[in-house]
XYZ file of C-alpha atoms in Angstrom:
187
model
C 17.325 9.092 -10.760
C 15.139 7.584 -8.005
C 17.058 9.487 -5.338
C 16.604 12.729 -7.297
C 12.845 12.132 -7.444
C 12.640 11.399 -3.714
C 14.766 14.429 -2.815
C 12.650 16.749 -4.953
C 9.408 15.306 -3.613
C 10.658 16.197 -0.143
C 11.855 19.663 -1.169
C 9.155 20.906 -3.553
C 6.312 18.408 -3.126
C 4.344 16.280 -5.536
C 2.445 19.027 -7.358
C 5.497 21.234 -7.961
C 7.945 18.520 -9.036
C 8.907 18.862 -12.712
C 10.844 16.551 -15.003
C 13.467 19.198 -15.850
C 14.414 19.501 -12.174
C 14.659 15.720 -11.862
C 16.914 15.582 -14.924
C 19.148 18.343 -13.566
C 19.356 16.753 -10.111
C 20.093 13.316 -11.591
C 22.660 14.719 -14.022
C 20.913 13.418 -17.134
C 19.084 14.996 -20.031
C 15.307 15.304 -20.044
C 15.181 13.035 -23.097
C 16.720 10.214 -21.065
C 13.940 10.524 -18.492
C 11.199 10.774 -21.117
C 12.485 7.586 -22.788
C 11.754 5.719 -19.556
C 8.765 7.706 -18.273
C 6.193 9.383 -20.489
C 4.768 11.420 -17.606
C 5.761 12.827 -14.254
C 3.072 10.693 -12.643
C 4.457 7.527 -14.247
C 7.966 8.396 -13.111
C 6.872 8.980 -9.509
C 4.784 5.797 -9.609
C 7.819 3.778 -10.724
C 10.009 5.312 -8.021
C 7.495 4.735 -5.217
C 6.313 1.299 -6.368
C 9.449 -0.245 -7.895
C 8.437 -3.863 -7.322
C 5.230 -5.763 -6.940
C 3.638 -5.679 -3.516
C 5.030 -8.525 -1.373
C 6.080 -10.742 -4.278
C 6.360 -13.580 -1.753
C 3.406 -13.646 0.660
C 4.495 -13.830 4.292
C 4.136 -17.229 5.927
C 4.494 -16.701 9.672
C 2.417 -19.687 10.715
C -0.946 -18.083 11.441
C -3.523 -15.903 9.748
C -3.018 -13.173 12.328
C 0.779 -13.121 11.915
C 0.585 -13.207 8.115
C -1.970 -10.391 7.966
C 0.050 -8.421 10.494
C 3.029 -8.556 8.104
C 0.821 -7.458 5.200
C -0.626 -4.586 7.212
C 2.865 -3.446 8.238
C 3.905 -3.415 4.563
C 0.782 -1.441 3.588
C 1.402 1.094 6.347
C 5.075 1.434 5.459
C 4.384 1.896 1.745
C 1.917 4.697 2.496
C 3.846 6.409 5.308
C 7.347 6.396 3.807
C 6.935 8.735 0.788
C 7.320 12.463 1.456
C 4.236 14.212 2.815
C 1.552 14.887 0.211
C 2.957 12.428 -2.308
C 0.539 9.534 -1.795
C -2.645 11.665 -1.954
C -1.360 13.422 -5.098
C -0.397 10.171 -6.754
C -3.705 8.521 -5.822
C -5.595 11.459 -7.361
C -3.576 11.076 -10.557
C -4.047 7.304 -10.580
C -7.780 7.907 -10.710
C -7.448 10.694 -13.303
C -5.275 8.788 -15.805
C -6.619 5.427 -17.063
C -3.196 4.064 -18.066
C -1.788 4.815 -14.631
C -4.908 3.376 -12.986
C -4.419 0.143 -14.959
C -0.747 -0.089 -13.925
C -1.708 0.532 -10.290
C -4.376 -2.156 -10.443
C -1.954 -4.665 -11.950
C 1.194 -3.861 -9.994
C -0.290 -3.062 -6.603
C -3.949 -3.999 -6.125
C -3.838 -7.344 -7.918
C -0.578 -8.203 -6.169
C -2.099 -7.324 -2.768
C -5.163 -9.403 -3.494
C -3.093 -12.351 -4.709
C -1.038 -12.139 -1.516
C -4.222 -12.067 0.577
C -5.707 -14.981 -1.391
C -2.635 -17.115 -0.690
C -2.695 -16.169 2.994
C -6.406 -16.987 3.265
C -5.930 -20.299 1.458
C -3.159 -21.289 3.882
C -5.279 -20.244 6.862
C -8.197 -22.310 5.555
C -5.894 -25.319 5.090
C -4.683 -24.913 8.697
C -8.302 -24.846 9.883
C -8.173 -21.230 11.068
C -11.145 -20.168 8.955
C -14.672 -21.495 8.973
C -15.664 -18.942 6.341
C -13.130 -17.513 3.935
C -13.383 -13.702 3.646
C -13.465 -12.113 0.209
C -9.881 -10.965 -0.591
C -11.146 -7.706 -2.148
C -13.169 -6.804 0.956
C -10.277 -7.845 3.205
C -7.943 -5.656 1.148
C -10.241 -2.657 1.635
C -10.528 -3.342 5.357
C -6.744 -3.424 5.733
C -5.980 -0.374 3.589
C -8.860 1.842 4.729
C -7.798 2.523 8.326
C -4.216 3.251 7.290
C -5.378 5.695 4.600
C -7.698 7.388 7.062
C -5.031 7.625 9.770
C -2.353 9.027 7.475
C -4.317 11.262 5.131
C -7.712 12.140 6.588
C -7.044 12.464 10.297
C -4.400 14.776 11.759
C -2.638 11.901 13.496
C 0.975 10.840 13.786
C 2.394 8.216 11.389
C 4.703 7.108 14.225
C 1.683 5.612 16.004
C 0.885 3.237 13.129
C 2.947 0.263 14.343
C 0.983 0.217 17.600
C -2.331 0.832 15.855
C -1.785 -1.897 13.270
C -2.699 -4.460 15.908
C -5.950 -2.606 16.645
C -6.687 -2.267 12.912
C -5.992 -5.955 12.339
C -8.160 -7.118 15.242
C -11.024 -4.926 13.966
C -10.570 -6.271 10.446
C -10.624 -9.868 11.632
C -13.735 -9.167 13.716
C -15.483 -7.603 10.712
C -14.649 -10.619 8.556
C -15.900 -13.038 11.204
C -12.398 -14.307 11.924
C -11.032 -14.452 15.450
C -7.550 -13.508 16.537
C -5.719 -16.148 18.552
C -6.748 -15.840 22.182
C -9.749 -13.632 21.407
C -12.683 -14.302 23.708
C -15.556 -16.271 22.286
C -18.644 -14.063 22.511
C -20.950 -16.415 20.681
C -24.330 -17.123 22.352
C -24.348 -20.144 24.609
């Protein structure tokens, strides 16, 4: 069924996808889909976010490397669905409280837990003098990717290169330095 949803999202888009077409494409009855998914939005959510975000936080040996892996995952999860899907789903997440709660639990809380673990490890390694707030860090990581993909008419193919720029800016805003970054503190 997941492949049917993805195919139809590509062919007809988020707004025009209907459960009957998914059932026909998947070769199942509508009742079978409705037993698993009460709404179209819930079905698409489950297809696009099948597992929790980074169930195992990356441990690459430094704050910069760990956050780089997180940022790559964020960018990939937003850039990989068919065009128009993420903005439509985000609008519905904010319109439907049950879906908003699932999103908060499955995605936002998981992202923030991942970031908390990464920050705790970085603090234990002595990389942080002040520990950034995981919620603010989460917003600083997600915001540029959202803007690049959905607000600006820019190419998703440029994201891997830009992730480094986004990460360096995020670390600067949180008062954290990237390895090798010049020290511009007053002397």
